[in-house]
Amino acid sequence: MPMPRRKYAWEKLSDEQLLKQRLSSLRVALEGTWLEDCLNTLYEELEGRGIRLRPHVWISSEWFSPANVPGIAIPFYLTHPRLMKIEKKMMLDVEGGTWSECMAILRHEAGHALQHAYQFQRRRRWGQLFGPSSKHYPRYYRPNPASRRYVQHLRLWYAQSHPDEDFAETFAVWLRPRSNWRTRYAGWPALKKLEYVDELMDEIAGKRPPIKTRERIDPLRELSQTLGDHYRKKQAFYAFRPPKTYDRDLSRLFSADPRHRREQPASAFIRRHRAQIRQLVARWTGENQLTLDVVLDDMISRCRELNLRAVGPERKLVINFTVLLTAKTMHALFGPSLRKWIAL
């Protein structure tokens, strides 16, 4: 990842000092960063499909494409390695922090920008397939992982959260090079949506969009909150405490037998492997790493209170504990009585 050409005074600040800085004081830009290559790739993909819109972009606090604005806001932390580092520390993840993930999100946001530019939601067929765009945006949504009515692009079955997101996800799958969507979604009801997007893009190919505003909503230079306030709010949004039903499973995996009192504490074992296990479970379940970290804290506390010890081959314990955390996560997300509403 190429380093930005410009140097900033806040680069050398400690985490504590950096969190006191206002977002507006960062003064970062897209120019000279790796994001330029991502955007150029997106524009090339759009051009290759005959789409004339080139969504304008700006830096803000999060990823989004505002209603009736054919543009894309990109989060500030992606513009500089130091900001990606503080994002990783505060959120345990960097959304869009790799080339492939950034491109996946850009294609999704480009779908929103196209909808805003051409007002697709006004078409009767669009509403029949995706639902009413006027539907209230929920704070949380409750997906069905087994549903074949929606494409699968971003994590946590995001297409199921709202009709607009359904369209953006469908467009992203359609746009991605070598996605082979006709074969991948053969027999799925979602294929009708993909075929409609294919027809829609063929219809607008070469046509100028009727909505051409270059408005920028919540640009970074106008955001006066500190990074600390920003992350406190962001962390609270993803906060979730599942039921504490770990004792039986932890006691099966680890040992409370006095004969093993000289073995390493299970709490220390979990702490040592938590980052590796948390990342792996997040990858396969789609759960937010911040939420998983709360669960791990609870498990560590219970292991300490039950005086459990990690007995046996380390590699086998890591595998078994990963399976346990995955099972608990999926049960919390989609269990018949515990299915969780996911933060949008």
Short mmCIF file of C-alpha atoms in Angstrom, two decimals:
data_model
loop_
_atom_site.label_atom_id
_atom_site.label_comp_id
_atom_site.label_asym_id
_atom_site.label_seq_id
_atom_site.Cartn_x
_atom_site.Cartn_y
_atom_site.Cartn_z
CA MET A 1 0.00 0.00 0.00
CA PRO A 2 1.68 3.27 -1.11
CA MET A 3 2.24 5.86 1.58
CA PRO A 4 0.52 9.24 1.20
CA ARG A 5 2.84 11.93 -0.15
CA ARG A 6 1.73 14.48 2.40
CA LYS A 7 2.96 14.45 5.99
CA TYR A 8 0.66 15.28 8.90
CA ALA A 9 1.48 16.58 12.37
CA TRP A 10 -0.82 13.99 13.97
CA GLU A 11 1.06 11.01 12.47
CA LYS A 12 3.45 10.87 15.43
CA LEU A 13 0.86 11.42 18.16
CA SER A 14 0.13 8.69 20.69
CA ASP A 15 -3.25 6.96 20.49
CA GLU A 16 -4.47 8.96 23.47
CA GLN A 17 -3.45 12.25 21.84
CA LEU A 18 -4.83 11.27 18.44
CA LEU A 19 -8.24 10.45 19.89
CA LYS A 20 -8.45 14.04 21.14
CA GLN A 21 -8.10 15.41 17.61
CA ARG A 22 -11.21 16.61 15.80
CA LEU A 23 -12.14 14.81 12.59
CA SER A 24 -12.08 18.13 10.76
CA SER A 25 -8.46 18.71 11.81
CA LEU A 26 -7.19 15.58 10.02
CA ARG A 27 -7.37 17.31 6.61
CA VAL A 28 -6.75 14.07 4.72
CA ALA A 29 -7.45 13.64 1.00
CA LEU A 30 -7.80 10.83 -1.52
CA GLU A 31 -5.06 12.16 -3.76
CA GLY A 32 -1.83 10.21 -3.52
CA THR A 33 -3.36 7.27 -1.64
CA TRP A 34 -4.12 3.69 -2.64
CA LEU A 35 -7.79 4.63 -2.85
CA GLU A 36 -7.16 6.40 -6.16
CA ASP A 37 -6.29 3.07 -7.77
CA CYS A 38 -9.46 1.52 -6.33
CA LEU A 39 -11.59 4.33 -7.71
CA ASN A 40 -9.93 4.16 -11.12
CA THR A 41 -10.65 0.43 -11.19
CA LEU A 42 -14.30 1.09 -10.34
CA TYR A 43 -14.56 3.70 -13.09
CA GLU A 44 -13.00 1.28 -15.58
CA GLU A 45 -15.52 -1.39 -14.63
CA LEU A 46 -18.41 1.04 -15.11
CA GLU A 47 -17.01 2.25 -18.43
CA GLY A 48 -16.55 -1.32 -19.59
CA ARG A 49 -20.30 -1.85 -19.08
CA GLY A 50 -21.23 1.33 -20.97
CA ILE A 51 -22.32 3.16 -17.80
CA ARG A 52 -21.61 6.89 -18.08
CA LEU A 53 -21.95 7.78 -14.42
CA ARG A 54 -18.71 8.33 -12.53
CA PRO A 55 -19.77 8.72 -8.88
CA HIS A 56 -17.97 11.63 -7.24
CA VAL A 57 -16.30 10.82 -3.94
CA TRP A 58 -15.36 12.61 -0.75
CA ILE A 59 -13.99 11.85 2.69
CA SER A 60 -16.37 11.51 5.63
CA SER A 61 -16.69 9.45 8.81
CA GLU A 62 -18.19 6.30 7.26
CA TRP A 63 -19.09 4.59 3.98
CA PHE A 64 -22.38 5.86 2.53
CA SER A 65 -24.14 7.23 -0.54
CA PRO A 66 -26.75 9.87 0.41
CA ALA A 67 -30.29 9.84 -0.97
CA ASN A 68 -30.57 11.67 -4.30
CA VAL A 69 -26.80 12.22 -4.50
CA PRO A 70 -24.95 10.10 -7.12
CA GLY A 71 -21.75 10.03 -5.08
CA ILE A 72 -19.86 8.01 -2.49
CA ALA A 73 -18.49 8.99 0.93
CA ILE A 74 -15.35 7.11 1.95
CA PRO A 75 -14.27 6.79 5.62
CA PHE A 76 -11.30 8.90 6.68
CA TYR A 77 -9.30 6.04 8.18
CA LEU A 78 -8.63 4.48 4.76
CA THR A 79 -6.58 7.49 3.67
CA HIS A 80 -3.60 6.91 5.96
CA PRO A 81 -1.85 3.93 7.64
CA ARG A 82 -1.84 5.73 11.02
CA LEU A 83 -5.61 6.17 10.88
CA MET A 84 -6.10 2.56 9.82
CA LYS A 85 -4.07 1.56 12.86
CA ILE A 86 -6.28 3.51 15.29
CA GLU A 87 -9.40 2.13 13.54
CA LYS A 88 -8.04 -1.39 14.03
CA LYS A 89 -7.34 -0.73 17.70
CA MET A 90 -10.75 0.80 18.43
CA MET A 91 -12.95 -1.45 16.26
CA LEU A 92 -10.74 -4.57 15.93
CA ASP A 93 -11.31 -4.44 12.18
CA VAL A 94 -10.78 -2.04 9.26
CA GLU A 95 -13.83 -2.13 7.00
CA GLY A 96 -12.61 -1.80 3.42
CA GLY A 97 -8.98 -2.00 4.51
CA THR A 98 -7.89 -4.45 1.80
CA TRP A 99 -8.06 -4.06 -1.97
CA SER A 100 -10.71 -6.78 -2.43
CA GLU A 101 -12.91 -5.55 0.41
CA CYS A 102 -12.61 -1.93 -0.67
CA MET A 103 -13.64 -2.85 -4.22
CA ALA A 104 -16.58 -4.90 -2.92
CA ILE A 105 -17.87 -1.91 -0.95
CA LEU A 106 -17.21 0.54 -3.80
CA ARG A 107 -19.26 -1.61 -6.18
CA HIS A 108 -22.05 -1.70 -3.60
CA GLU A 109 -21.98 2.07 -3.10
CA ALA A 110 -21.84 2.58 -6.87
CA GLY A 111 -25.16 0.72 -7.01
CA HIS A 112 -26.65 3.27 -4.64
CA ALA A 113 -25.15 6.14 -6.67
CA LEU A 114 -26.68 4.75 -9.87
CA GLN A 115 -30.08 4.38 -8.24
CA HIS A 116 -29.89 7.99 -7.08
CA ALA A 117 -28.68 9.26 -10.46
CA TYR A 118 -31.30 7.46 -12.57
CA GLN A 119 -34.09 7.20 -9.96
CA PHE A 120 -34.61 3.50 -10.61
CA GLN A 121 -36.86 3.15 -7.57
CA ARG A 122 -39.62 4.98 -9.46
CA ARG A 123 -39.98 2.10 -11.89
CA ARG A 124 -42.80 -0.32 -11.26
CA ARG A 125 -40.72 -3.43 -12.04
CA TRP A 126 -37.97 -2.26 -9.66
CA GLY A 127 -40.52 -2.03 -6.84
CA GLN A 128 -41.97 -5.42 -7.65
CA LEU A 129 -38.57 -7.10 -7.42
CA PHE A 130 -36.85 -5.20 -4.62
CA GLY A 131 -39.71 -3.65 -2.65
CA PRO A 132 -40.55 -0.01 -1.88
CA SER A 133 -37.53 2.25 -1.62
CA SER A 134 -39.62 4.48 0.67
CA LYS A 135 -39.64 1.76 3.33
CA HIS A 136 -38.26 3.07 6.63
CA TYR A 137 -34.59 2.25 7.11
CA PRO A 138 -34.34 0.06 10.22
CA ARG A 139 -31.67 0.48 12.87
CA TYR A 140 -31.41 -3.30 13.00
CA TYR A 141 -32.44 -6.07 10.61
CA ARG A 142 -33.04 -9.79 11.00
CA PRO A 143 -31.80 -11.89 8.04
CA ASN A 144 -32.57 -15.42 7.01
CA PRO A 145 -29.22 -17.01 6.03
CA ALA A 146 -30.97 -19.77 4.07
CA SER A 147 -32.90 -17.41 1.80
CA ARG A 148 -32.19 -17.60 -1.92
CA ARG A 149 -34.23 -14.53 -2.71
CA TYR A 150 -31.18 -12.34 -2.20
CA VAL A 151 -27.63 -12.30 -3.54
CA GLN A 152 -24.73 -12.71 -1.13
CA HIS A 153 -22.06 -10.03 -1.47
CA LEU A 154 -21.22 -8.09 1.70
CA ARG A 155 -21.21 -9.88 5.05
CA LEU A 156 -24.21 -10.68 7.24
CA TRP A 157 -26.66 -11.09 4.34
CA TYR A 158 -26.76 -7.31 3.93
CA ALA A 159 -29.11 -7.44 0.94
CA GLN A 160 -31.92 -8.40 3.32
CA SER A 161 -31.73 -5.19 5.34
CA HIS A 162 -33.65 -2.86 2.97
CA PRO A 163 -34.87 -2.73 -0.68
CA ASP A 164 -32.20 -0.15 -1.56
CA GLU A 165 -29.49 -2.40 -0.10
CA ASP A 166 -30.94 -5.35 -2.00
CA PHE A 167 -30.54 -3.44 -5.26
CA ALA A 168 -27.03 -2.20 -4.40
CA GLU A 169 -25.90 -5.72 -3.51
CA THR A 170 -27.45 -7.17 -6.67
CA PHE A 171 -25.74 -4.50 -8.78
CA ALA A 172 -22.39 -5.21 -7.09
CA VAL A 173 -22.64 -8.91 -7.91
CA TRP A 174 -23.59 -8.04 -11.50
CA LEU A 175 -20.69 -5.58 -11.88
CA ARG A 176 -17.90 -7.66 -10.35
CA PRO A 177 -15.63 -9.06 -13.08
CA ARG A 178 -15.83 -12.83 -13.55
CA SER A 179 -18.63 -13.15 -11.00
CA ASN A 180 -20.31 -15.76 -13.23
CA TRP A 181 -23.62 -14.77 -11.67
CA ARG A 182 -25.85 -16.67 -14.12
CA THR A 183 -24.27 -19.96 -13.03
CA ARG A 184 -23.73 -19.02 -9.39
CA TYR A 185 -27.39 -18.07 -8.88
CA ALA A 186 -29.03 -20.56 -11.24
CA GLY A 187 -32.27 -21.76 -9.69
CA TRP A 188 -32.34 -18.96 -7.11
CA PRO A 189 -35.24 -16.44 -7.08
CA ALA A 190 -32.46 -13.82 -6.81
CA LEU A 191 -31.56 -14.58 -10.43
CA LYS A 192 -34.60 -12.59 -11.59
CA LYS A 193 -33.17 -9.51 -9.86
CA LEU A 194 -29.80 -10.02 -11.52
CA GLU A 195 -31.40 -10.42 -14.92
CA TYR A 196 -33.41 -7.26 -14.34
CA VAL A 197 -30.26 -5.33 -13.40
CA ASP A 198 -28.65 -6.67 -16.59
CA GLU A 199 -31.58 -5.37 -18.65
CA LEU A 200 -31.62 -2.06 -16.77
CA MET A 201 -27.92 -1.41 -17.31
CA ASP A 202 -28.28 -2.28 -21.00
CA GLU A 203 -31.11 0.27 -21.22
CA ILE A 204 -29.14 3.15 -19.68
CA ALA A 205 -25.84 2.31 -21.42
CA GLY A 206 -24.43 5.47 -22.96
CA LYS A 207 -27.14 7.69 -21.45
CA ARG A 208 -26.40 10.66 -19.21
CA PRO A 209 -28.01 10.47 -15.75
CA PRO A 210 -30.79 13.01 -15.05
CA ILE A 211 -29.44 13.70 -11.54
CA LYS A 212 -26.00 15.31 -11.76
CA THR A 213 -25.54 17.07 -8.40
CA ARG A 214 -22.01 17.01 -6.96
CA GLU A 215 -23.20 17.68 -3.42
CA ARG A 216 -21.09 16.31 -0.57
CA ILE A 217 -22.92 15.35 2.62
CA ASP A 218 -21.03 15.49 5.93
CA PRO A 219 -17.57 16.08 4.47
CA LEU A 220 -14.77 15.50 6.95
CA ARG A 221 -13.84 19.18 7.12
CA GLU A 222 -17.26 19.94 8.65
CA LEU A 223 -17.22 17.21 11.32
CA SER A 224 -16.25 18.78 14.64
CA GLN A 225 -16.44 15.70 16.90
CA THR A 226 -13.21 14.21 18.19
CA LEU A 227 -11.99 10.80 17.13
CA GLY A 228 -12.61 9.65 20.69
CA ASP A 229 -16.28 10.68 20.53
CA HIS A 230 -16.59 9.13 17.08
CA TYR A 231 -15.31 5.76 18.29
CA ARG A 232 -17.32 5.78 21.52
CA LYS A 233 -20.47 6.20 19.46
CA LYS A 234 -19.39 3.60 16.94
CA GLN A 235 -18.51 1.04 19.63
CA ALA A 236 -21.85 1.57 21.39
CA PHE A 237 -23.66 0.93 18.11
CA TYR A 238 -22.21 -2.58 17.86
CA ALA A 239 -22.50 -3.42 21.55
CA PHE A 240 -24.29 -6.70 22.18
CA ARG A 241 -24.31 -9.09 25.14
CA PRO A 242 -25.59 -12.58 24.39
CA PRO A 243 -26.85 -14.79 27.22
CA LYS A 244 -24.08 -16.18 29.43
CA THR A 245 -24.57 -19.88 28.80
CA TYR A 246 -20.95 -20.91 28.52
CA ASP A 247 -20.26 -22.80 31.77
CA ARG A 248 -21.23 -26.29 30.61
CA ASP A 249 -19.35 -25.98 27.29
CA LEU A 250 -16.27 -24.42 28.86
CA SER A 251 -16.17 -27.16 31.50
CA ARG A 252 -16.28 -29.81 28.76
CA LEU A 253 -13.43 -28.19 26.84
CA PHE A 254 -11.24 -27.29 29.81
CA SER A 255 -10.64 -29.05 33.14
CA ALA A 256 -11.54 -28.17 36.73
CA ASP A 257 -9.89 -31.35 38.08
CA PRO A 258 -7.46 -30.46 40.94
CA ARG A 259 -4.95 -32.86 39.39
CA HIS A 260 -4.45 -30.31 36.57
CA ARG A 261 -3.93 -27.31 38.80
CA ARG A 262 -0.36 -26.89 37.50
CA GLU A 263 -1.53 -26.62 33.88
CA GLN A 264 -1.98 -23.20 32.28
CA PRO A 265 -5.22 -21.38 33.22
CA ALA A 266 -7.87 -21.56 30.51
CA SER A 267 -8.31 -17.80 30.85
CA ALA A 268 -4.64 -17.26 29.89
CA PHE A 269 -5.01 -19.70 26.98
CA ILE A 270 -7.96 -17.73 25.59
CA ARG A 271 -6.21 -14.39 26.04
CA ARG A 272 -3.16 -15.63 24.16
CA HIS A 273 -5.15 -16.93 21.18
CA ARG A 274 -8.08 -14.48 21.22
CA ALA A 275 -7.00 -12.31 18.25
CA GLN A 276 -6.41 -15.29 15.97
CA ILE A 277 -9.64 -17.03 16.98
CA ARG A 278 -11.71 -13.82 16.91
CA GLN A 279 -10.60 -13.01 13.37
CA LEU A 280 -11.27 -16.54 12.14
CA VAL A 281 -14.76 -16.73 13.65
CA ALA A 282 -15.61 -13.24 12.34
CA ARG A 283 -14.54 -14.32 8.88
CA TRP A 284 -16.77 -17.39 8.79
CA THR A 285 -19.81 -16.10 10.69
CA GLY A 286 -19.79 -12.47 9.54
CA GLU A 287 -20.11 -11.30 13.14
CA ASN A 288 -18.47 -8.03 14.14
CA GLN A 289 -15.14 -8.57 15.90
CA LEU A 290 -16.08 -6.05 18.59
CA THR A 291 -19.08 -8.19 19.54
CA LEU A 292 -16.98 -11.34 19.58
CA ASP A 293 -14.48 -9.62 21.86
CA VAL A 294 -17.23 -9.02 24.42
CA VAL A 295 -18.11 -12.71 24.32
CA LEU A 296 -14.44 -13.64 24.78
CA ASP A 297 -14.18 -11.31 27.78
CA ASP A 298 -17.15 -13.10 29.34
CA MET A 299 -15.64 -16.51 28.63
CA ILE A 300 -12.31 -15.50 30.15
CA SER A 301 -14.11 -14.28 33.26
CA ARG A 302 -16.08 -17.53 33.60
CA CYS A 303 -12.95 -19.65 33.12
CA ARG A 304 -11.25 -17.70 35.89
CA GLU A 305 -14.22 -18.04 38.25
CA LEU A 306 -14.54 -21.78 37.52
CA ASN A 307 -10.76 -22.20 37.88
CA LEU A 308 -10.54 -24.05 34.59
CA ARG A 309 -7.25 -25.27 33.12
CA ALA A 310 -6.20 -25.83 29.50
CA VAL A 311 -5.21 -29.49 29.35
CA GLY A 312 -4.00 -31.30 26.25
CA PRO A 313 -2.38 -30.47 22.89
CA GLU A 314 -2.47 -26.72 22.23
CA ARG A 315 -3.41 -27.02 18.56
CA LYS A 316 -6.38 -29.27 19.33
CA LEU A 317 -7.56 -26.88 22.06
CA VAL A 318 -7.39 -23.94 19.65
CA ILE A 319 -9.46 -25.84 17.08
CA ASN A 320 -12.04 -26.97 19.63
CA PHE A 321 -12.36 -23.53 21.19
CA THR A 322 -12.78 -21.96 17.73
CA VAL A 323 -15.59 -24.42 17.02
CA LEU A 324 -17.20 -23.58 20.37
CA LEU A 325 -17.11 -19.83 19.76
CA THR A 326 -18.43 -20.30 16.21
CA ALA A 327 -21.33 -22.44 17.46
CA LYS A 328 -22.18 -19.93 20.19
CA THR A 329 -22.04 -17.07 17.70
CA MET A 330 -24.31 -18.77 15.17
CA HIS A 331 -26.74 -19.74 17.93
CA ALA A 332 -26.86 -16.14 19.17
CA LEU A 333 -27.33 -14.85 15.63
CA PHE A 334 -29.80 -17.38 14.26
CA GLY A 335 -30.98 -19.71 17.01
CA PRO A 336 -34.77 -20.23 17.02
CA SER A 337 -35.26 -18.31 20.26
CA LEU A 338 -32.22 -16.06 20.23
CA ARG A 339 -32.01 -14.82 16.64
CA LYS A 340 -30.33 -11.46 16.82
CA TRP A 341 -31.27 -8.23 15.13
CA ILE A 342 -28.14 -7.06 13.32
CA ALA A 343 -26.99 -3.43 13.39
CA LEU A 344 -27.47 -1.86 9.96
#
